[in-house]
XYZ file of C-alpha atoms in Angstrom:
535
model
C -23.126 20.610 28.117
C -21.570 23.816 26.849
C -20.440 24.235 23.324
C -16.761 23.731 24.061
C -17.388 20.469 25.777
C -19.791 19.449 23.002
C -17.018 20.163 20.418
C -14.546 17.965 22.364
C -17.040 15.190 23.063
C -18.443 14.788 19.572
C -15.051 14.875 17.867
C -13.492 12.559 20.388
C -16.402 10.047 20.280
C -16.189 10.100 16.379
C -12.478 9.216 16.487
C -13.064 6.448 19.042
C -15.774 4.892 16.959
C -13.724 5.106 13.855
C -10.506 3.767 15.376
C -12.194 0.889 17.238
C -14.581 -0.004 14.347
C -17.012 -1.228 16.992
C -20.062 0.038 15.138
C -19.070 -0.643 11.604
C -17.565 1.622 8.898
C -19.904 4.570 8.996
C -21.050 4.892 12.659
C -18.382 7.357 13.506
C -20.089 9.808 11.154
C -23.029 10.266 13.564
C -21.107 12.184 16.270
C -19.103 13.762 13.505
C -22.342 15.204 12.045
C -23.030 16.743 15.399
C -19.542 18.297 15.393
C -20.046 19.627 11.930
C -23.485 21.107 12.794
C -21.820 22.882 15.788
C -19.296 24.451 13.409
C -22.117 25.448 11.010
C -23.905 27.040 14.034
C -20.748 29.076 14.887
C -20.680 30.295 11.268
C -24.325 31.268 11.539
C -23.553 33.146 14.805
C -20.585 34.871 13.311
C -18.286 33.431 15.970
C -16.503 30.745 13.908
C -13.147 32.503 13.797
C -13.185 33.264 17.530
C -14.181 29.844 18.779
C -12.431 27.632 16.213
C -9.194 29.593 16.718
C -9.476 29.066 20.392
C -9.776 25.261 19.863
C -6.746 25.225 17.551
C -4.657 27.146 20.101
C -5.834 24.828 22.891
C -4.753 21.781 20.844
C -1.395 23.404 20.112
C -0.787 24.185 23.785
C -1.700 20.610 24.659
C 0.654 19.214 22.042
C 3.587 21.147 23.648
C 3.193 19.317 26.959
C 5.755 16.467 27.380
C 3.138 14.136 29.000
C 0.756 14.597 26.152
C 3.554 13.958 23.586
C 4.554 10.766 25.416
C 1.036 9.505 25.359
C 0.648 10.192 21.684
C 3.914 8.547 20.902
C 2.743 5.441 22.806
C -0.498 5.486 20.835
C 1.505 5.527 17.567
C 3.494 2.580 18.787
C 0.335 0.738 19.673
C -0.847 1.316 16.150
C 2.319 -0.365 14.791
C 1.560 -3.408 16.947
C -1.990 -3.488 15.697
C -0.898 -3.430 12.079
C 1.620 -6.244 12.911
C -1.307 -8.277 14.278
C -3.448 -7.454 11.181
C -0.882 -8.844 8.744
C -0.321 -12.040 10.817
C -4.042 -12.562 11.067
C -4.594 -11.899 7.421
C -2.036 -14.534 6.615
C -3.622 -17.278 8.691
C -7.135 -16.325 7.587
C -6.240 -16.499 3.905
C -6.878 -12.782 3.248
C -3.559 -12.268 1.442
C -3.784 -12.690 -2.315
C -1.487 -14.483 -4.728
C -1.359 -11.176 -6.629
C 0.576 -9.246 -5.024
C 1.829 -10.751 -1.715
C 2.163 -14.218 -3.249
C 4.055 -13.305 -6.366
C 6.544 -11.068 -4.500
C 7.228 -13.840 -1.989
C 7.629 -16.264 -4.809
C 10.222 -13.952 -6.526
C 12.344 -13.837 -3.345
C 12.043 -17.589 -2.890
C 13.229 -18.253 -6.437
C 16.094 -15.739 -5.885
C 17.080 -17.764 -2.770
C 17.284 -20.830 -5.144
C 19.561 -18.907 -7.442
C 17.124 -17.999 -10.240
C 15.581 -14.675 -11.391
C 12.149 -16.107 -12.072
C 8.455 -15.309 -11.336
C 6.642 -18.576 -11.361
C 3.086 -17.239 -11.644
C 3.836 -15.456 -14.906
C 6.584 -17.835 -15.962
C 8.999 -15.042 -16.725
C 12.246 -13.508 -15.544
C 11.026 -11.475 -12.618
C 12.885 -8.408 -13.809
C 10.627 -8.399 -16.843
C 7.605 -7.950 -14.604
C 8.884 -5.495 -12.020
C 12.414 -4.274 -11.578
C 13.248 -5.452 -8.091
C 16.976 -6.324 -7.714
C 16.857 -4.904 -4.165
C 15.054 -8.099 -3.293
C 18.421 -9.821 -3.261
C 19.048 -8.318 0.155
C 16.067 -10.298 1.492
C 17.312 -13.671 0.240
C 19.056 -14.693 3.489
C 15.682 -14.486 5.206
C 14.342 -17.145 2.856
C 17.507 -19.203 3.418
C 16.540 -19.302 7.114
C 12.959 -20.222 6.430
C 10.993 -19.511 3.182
C 7.862 -17.766 4.395
C 5.606 -14.961 3.135
C 5.296 -13.516 6.604
C 8.892 -12.222 6.235
C 7.891 -9.572 3.709
C 4.607 -8.723 5.508
C 6.370 -8.110 8.783
C 9.137 -6.061 7.006
C 6.378 -3.941 5.443
C 4.975 -3.099 8.917
C 8.473 -2.340 10.210
C 9.090 -0.051 7.234
C 5.868 1.813 7.718
C 6.338 1.898 11.512
C 9.876 3.452 11.173
C 8.811 6.153 8.703
C 7.046 8.551 11.108
C 10.166 8.496 13.367
C 12.203 9.479 10.325
C 9.805 12.326 9.683
C 10.588 13.510 13.230
C 14.348 13.187 12.571
C 13.939 15.267 9.392
C 12.023 17.948 11.268
C 14.634 18.000 14.074
C 17.392 18.489 11.465
C 15.462 21.282 9.704
C 13.941 23.219 12.615
C 15.875 24.998 15.251
C 13.165 24.482 17.916
C 13.151 20.896 19.182
C 9.678 21.238 20.662
C 8.240 22.297 17.305
C 10.209 19.518 15.551
C 8.578 16.971 17.983
C 5.125 18.468 17.316
C 5.567 18.117 13.578
C 6.872 14.572 13.946
C 3.764 13.537 16.038
C 1.420 15.217 13.540
C 3.117 13.537 10.648
C 2.825 10.247 12.494
C -0.915 10.783 12.980
C -1.382 11.629 9.286
C 0.633 8.557 8.294
C -1.071 6.045 10.574
C -4.583 7.431 11.013
C -5.763 10.335 8.966
C -4.190 10.295 5.470
C -6.142 7.761 3.463
C -3.618 7.092 0.641
C -0.968 6.144 3.168
C -3.275 4.088 5.376
C -4.727 2.309 2.429
C -1.274 1.466 1.056
C -0.492 -0.104 4.460
C -3.840 -1.918 4.505
C -3.422 -3.403 1.019
C -1.237 -6.294 -0.246
C 2.572 -6.242 -0.167
C 4.367 -4.478 -3.087
C 7.934 -3.626 -3.683
C 7.205 0.020 -2.956
C 6.122 -1.030 0.541
C 9.800 -1.058 1.574
C 10.658 2.264 -0.039
C 9.109 4.610 2.514
C 11.907 4.828 5.170
C 14.530 4.727 2.484
C 13.005 7.783 0.780
C 13.242 9.881 3.917
C 16.752 8.642 4.665
C 17.874 9.467 1.128
C 16.302 12.942 1.394
C 18.013 13.625 4.723
C 21.396 12.551 3.235
C 20.861 14.755 0.295
C 20.129 17.746 2.538
C 23.407 17.114 4.425
C 25.285 16.413 1.194
C 26.344 12.984 2.539
C 26.727 11.535 -0.979
C 27.753 8.056 0.041
C 24.690 7.562 2.185
C 22.508 9.223 -0.466
C 23.558 6.954 -3.321
C 23.405 3.877 -1.091
C 19.772 4.544 -0.099
C 18.916 5.700 -3.672
C 20.239 2.521 -5.243
C 18.045 0.476 -2.881
C 15.039 2.642 -3.823
C 15.792 2.417 -7.580
C 15.940 -1.338 -7.212
C 12.337 -1.581 -5.842
C 10.331 -0.535 -8.913
C 10.914 0.301 -12.517
C 9.510 3.839 -12.317
C 11.464 5.009 -9.253
C 13.832 6.994 -11.377
C 11.044 9.567 -10.893
C 12.175 9.850 -7.280
C 15.512 11.324 -8.577
C 13.594 13.583 -11.008
C 11.469 14.936 -8.126
C 14.541 15.596 -6.038
C 16.205 17.348 -8.955
C 13.293 19.602 -9.595
C 13.190 20.476 -5.914
C 16.837 21.362 -5.740
C 16.610 23.418 -8.935
C 13.403 25.318 -8.059
C 13.424 25.549 -4.274
C 17.126 25.605 -3.284
C 18.800 27.069 -6.317
C 21.221 24.157 -6.591
C 20.810 24.105 -10.351
C 23.750 21.836 -11.362
C 22.934 19.092 -8.808
C 19.265 19.404 -9.726
C 19.893 19.013 -13.440
C 22.173 16.049 -12.785
C 19.535 14.265 -10.749
C 16.810 14.980 -13.335
C 19.075 13.635 -16.063
C 20.048 10.626 -13.903
C 16.458 9.736 -13.086
C 15.445 10.016 -16.715
C 18.350 7.843 -17.770
C 17.484 5.200 -15.128
C 13.841 5.070 -16.323
C 15.047 4.701 -19.937
C 17.507 1.959 -19.146
C 15.228 -0.060 -16.946
C 11.955 0.169 -18.824
C 13.300 0.267 -22.436
C 16.447 -1.862 -22.181
C 16.704 -4.118 -19.156
C 12.952 -5.131 -18.927
C 12.586 -5.946 -22.648
C 15.819 -7.997 -22.452
C 14.476 -9.883 -19.382
C 11.248 -10.750 -21.281
C 13.116 -12.337 -24.234
C 12.441 -16.011 -24.453
C 9.086 -15.661 -22.624
C 6.580 -14.835 -25.450
C 3.731 -15.937 -23.214
C 4.241 -12.816 -21.074
C 2.789 -10.611 -23.780
C -0.250 -12.929 -23.870
C -0.994 -12.009 -20.207
C -1.563 -8.468 -21.167
C 1.630 -7.045 -19.677
C 3.117 -5.558 -22.842
C 4.375 -1.988 -22.369
C 1.733 0.472 -23.312
C -1.268 -1.589 -22.147
C -1.482 0.418 -18.950
C -0.859 3.916 -20.448
C -3.865 6.211 -20.737
C -3.127 9.850 -19.806
C -6.461 11.072 -21.103
C -8.592 8.262 -19.719
C -10.872 9.003 -16.753
C -9.901 12.713 -16.362
C -12.716 13.286 -13.865
C -11.547 10.397 -11.687
C -7.921 11.595 -11.925
C -8.949 15.132 -10.808
C -10.796 13.676 -7.786
C -7.733 11.493 -7.029
C -5.513 14.646 -6.982
C -8.038 16.442 -4.849
C -7.962 13.626 -2.311
C -4.234 13.553 -2.234
C -3.912 17.315 -1.485
C -6.954 18.107 0.614
C -5.613 16.602 3.859
C -2.595 18.920 3.543
C -4.685 22.050 2.871
C -3.290 22.076 -0.661
C 0.006 23.478 0.722
C 2.168 21.279 -1.528
C 0.316 22.871 -4.464
C 0.455 26.398 -3.079
C 4.235 25.961 -2.269
C 4.751 24.072 -5.487
C 8.524 24.532 -5.577
C 8.588 22.216 -2.557
C 5.641 20.103 -3.382
C 7.186 19.221 -6.726
C 9.156 16.614 -4.824
C 6.188 14.233 -5.250
C 4.975 15.422 -8.710
C 6.897 12.860 -10.948
C 5.770 9.773 -8.934
C 2.182 11.155 -8.729
C 2.410 11.725 -12.486
C 3.079 8.067 -13.043
C -0.345 7.284 -11.578
C -1.968 9.988 -13.582
C -0.656 8.813 -17.009
C -1.819 5.327 -16.268
C -4.924 3.843 -17.818
C -5.363 1.393 -14.933
C -8.045 2.762 -12.597
C -6.557 1.289 -9.422
C -3.494 3.458 -9.777
C -5.445 6.621 -9.391
C -8.084 5.447 -6.913
C -6.143 6.107 -3.742
C -7.426 2.821 -2.296
C -4.547 0.426 -3.137
C -0.801 0.280 -2.772
C 0.187 2.837 -5.342
C 0.551 5.828 -3.090
C 3.116 4.755 -0.478
C 6.039 6.550 -2.082
C 3.858 9.493 -3.082
C 2.543 9.882 0.486
C 6.110 9.802 1.906
C 7.186 12.554 -0.511
C 4.182 14.699 0.224
C 4.780 14.531 3.993
C 8.442 15.353 3.466
C 7.343 18.405 1.490
C 5.012 19.363 4.347
C 7.898 19.169 6.857
C 9.929 21.421 4.532
C 6.995 23.784 4.095
C 6.212 24.010 7.917
C 9.800 24.701 8.894
C 9.071 28.339 7.771
C 6.450 30.028 9.872
C 3.243 30.295 7.880
C 0.696 33.034 8.307
C -2.362 30.947 8.021
C -5.605 32.743 8.821
C -9.134 31.421 9.125
C -11.496 32.921 6.459
C -13.367 35.914 7.804
C -16.425 35.792 5.552
C -19.154 33.187 5.851
C -18.542 32.024 2.274
C -15.040 31.082 2.992
C -15.894 29.569 6.327
C -18.497 27.437 4.593
C -15.935 26.232 2.103
C -13.580 25.284 4.986
C -16.558 23.418 6.653
C -17.095 21.525 3.369
C -13.419 20.665 3.165
C -13.470 19.351 6.756
C -16.549 17.285 5.931
C -14.907 15.684 2.965
C -11.650 14.991 4.856
C -13.543 13.086 7.611
C -15.954 11.325 5.274
C -12.965 9.949 3.293
C -11.280 8.571 6.371
C -9.652 5.133 5.725
C -10.638 1.918 7.442
C -9.439 1.406 10.973
C -6.781 -1.418 11.448
C -8.746 -2.735 14.475
C -11.681 -3.295 12.138
C -9.367 -5.001 9.729
C -8.077 -7.182 12.592
C -11.637 -8.383 13.526
C -12.622 -8.815 9.927
C -9.550 -10.898 9.115
C -9.219 -13.005 12.297
C -8.532 -16.681 11.599
C -11.353 -19.147 12.046
C -11.156 -22.894 12.868
C -11.743 -23.574 9.168
C -8.864 -21.412 7.997
C -6.503 -22.832 10.605
C -7.480 -26.327 9.470
C -6.919 -25.370 5.919
C -3.428 -24.003 6.793
C -2.539 -27.259 8.577
C -3.744 -29.302 5.607
C -1.649 -27.186 3.186
C 1.373 -27.821 5.409
C 0.631 -31.562 5.337
C 0.287 -31.418 1.535
C 3.601 -29.550 1.275
C 5.391 -32.305 3.231
C 3.798 -35.051 1.105
C 4.376 -33.457 -2.340
C 7.261 -31.032 -2.071
C 8.217 -31.051 -5.708
C 4.773 -31.250 -7.345
C 3.815 -28.629 -9.921
C 0.763 -26.756 -8.656
C -2.115 -24.593 -9.853
C -3.630 -22.849 -6.863
C -6.691 -20.791 -6.069
C -6.034 -17.019 -5.629
C -5.613 -16.991 -1.822
C -3.372 -20.044 -1.643
C -0.317 -18.622 -3.461
C 1.292 -16.904 -0.436
C 1.235 -20.188 1.446
C 2.988 -22.369 -1.168
C 6.547 -21.456 -2.190
C 8.066 -23.419 -5.043
C 9.260 -22.908 -8.620
C 6.459 -24.743 -10.468
C 3.289 -22.976 -9.347
C 0.581 -21.077 -11.222
C -2.497 -19.142 -10.196
C -5.920 -20.691 -11.036
C -7.669 -18.395 -13.551
C -11.140 -19.098 -14.856
C -13.028 -16.395 -16.644
C -16.797 -16.455 -16.940
C -16.632 -17.226 -20.666
C -14.905 -20.567 -20.088
C -17.237 -23.423 -19.188
C -14.729 -25.674 -17.396
C -11.852 -25.293 -14.977
C -10.610 -28.662 -16.115
C -9.452 -27.316 -19.485
C -8.972 -23.550 -18.824
C -7.195 -22.870 -15.470
C -4.382 -20.590 -16.503
C -3.977 -16.978 -17.812
C -2.007 -18.576 -20.623
C -3.298 -20.661 -23.486
C -0.476 -23.053 -22.913
C -0.026 -23.476 -19.187
C 3.108 -24.804 -17.555
C 3.455 -28.231 -15.929
C 0.739 -29.227 -13.591
C 0.344 -32.158 -11.149
C -2.275 -30.815 -8.778
C -4.996 -28.163 -8.688
C -5.638 -26.913 -5.143
C -8.868 -25.186 -4.121
C -10.338 -24.407 -0.661
C -13.446 -26.457 0.058
C -15.124 -23.174 1.099
C -15.316 -22.145 -2.540
C -18.454 -24.361 -2.785
C -20.330 -21.641 -0.961
C -19.067 -18.451 -2.565
C -20.402 -16.796 -5.752
C -17.240 -15.253 -7.104
C -13.513 -14.973 -6.292
C -10.936 -12.733 -7.896
C -9.807 -14.677 -11.005
C -12.561 -17.308 -10.726
C -15.866 -16.082 -12.047
C -17.865 -19.151 -10.895
C -16.159 -21.116 -8.102
C -18.893 -23.683 -7.635
C -19.018 -24.473 -11.415
C -15.260 -24.656 -11.429
C -15.254 -27.222 -8.672
C -18.000 -29.278 -10.314
C -16.113 -29.380 -13.594
C -13.067 -30.795 -11.797
C -15.132 -33.298 -9.801
C -16.835 -34.607 -12.915
C -13.744 -34.835 -15.140
C -12.083 -38.279 -15.178
C -8.675 -36.753 -15.834
C -8.607 -35.517 -12.235
C -8.693 -37.430 -9.031
C -9.673 -35.798 -5.691
C -7.225 -36.789 -2.908
C -8.943 -38.211 0.227
C -8.049 -37.193 3.760
C -8.658 -33.404 3.585
C -11.683 -31.509 4.885
C -10.820 -27.894 4.006
C -8.535 -28.515 1.019
C -9.638 -29.946 -2.235
C -6.515 -31.346 -3.993
C -7.176 -32.545 -7.580
C -4.396 -34.756 -8.991
C -4.006 -34.771 -12.756
C -4.055 -38.490 -13.600
C -4.074 -38.350 -17.409
C -2.344 -35.671 -19.623
C -4.194 -32.674 -20.882
C -4.586 -32.308 -24.636
């Protein structure tokens, strides 16, 4: 096998192993190591620029062919269908959590009943997250209240976003072939290669999940000065999270610095700042009035602020955000500043998940970074491979880190989260319980929340310091009304669950407490009825 074929074979095999997930999470790195060693050998030979440039040109020529483009677009469409299967499987296998999918579905359910209320925190939902745009989803819950609505909408939102990147490129570039190439590359970064975006898709539902296509649509409207469309999409975006005024601030900075539209830029910066002030310092404190227990849960403003905490981790987070783009948004910072305010929200946080790149906090950031890449690439760039071995070695290191930090494949997620007979039985028993006790006030184990939509429901919370679930089962010292505590029978066999430090001990405390009665007739669901009042 010559070196050119070895290059193609090792890289292709690595991608297949990663995408299929057939051999676990790390197996794709074996052929990848062979590919990297081949590049290192080229550097040693002094032929890296010659041979690697030829491979890049070969890939570019292949991407220009209509047949290749059609196949790649079909592959992107297949990826959307896989993600759709993943969210459905995760729902029926109880891999969706009360926090975040369950609480967001609960908010929309309560809105469909005419009330701004988040049951799990017992607060006006605007006091937790500013999500008035959820009102547009209420008709779906009038048809049938179901958490799968928002999970499927999340997939559709993510699936539509690469097509909108293509439309943006077509609007900005005079060459339709180049626009299609950029659109396909953006789709592959979005669905396969860019970890922050893929991880946001993989994780739980959040309000930001619906923002990604709206952000591209708003930006395109701004570029065309279609102000009605711009403000329509912007209002939907601003109604999906309390910090999304930063979207306007980023747009304003871009217009001021990159396009010279200083008046419009300053107006958007001022408008975004005003929106953040009104939402976070006026509307949300007002919404929390009358709910003093909300502060007890640790959600008071300032508890998540820590700009000087974990500076090393935040530096790594920034590095991971920018490395897959070759740091072009930083080099062309007047364009890359589009994403800076929303990235800054994560950087000033003291909550480590927000700057880990592994959760749902980078969907809007990823969208804005890819928009900035489209705007950067519309101008021909004179990118040259480094000539010296030192620079080539740094490039090899960057490629190594890029591939090592690849996200999980959705096919692996599908197999990992496929429903079992036990989970399907549990779902059937929950449905039967719902029909028998439609108005009961519930306390539910962490992964049951997305399956039970009602006003009076709380999440079971039992820290390690508390000896008994019978007395301490809420994040609040004074829990709301409770008729039943629901726990999967499978918790007898697990050591720890998010929010429940010792599931087995929790179950035993309920079984041994005379105030609770275990309902008969269930095999996978343990339903404990409260038969005497708590003190």
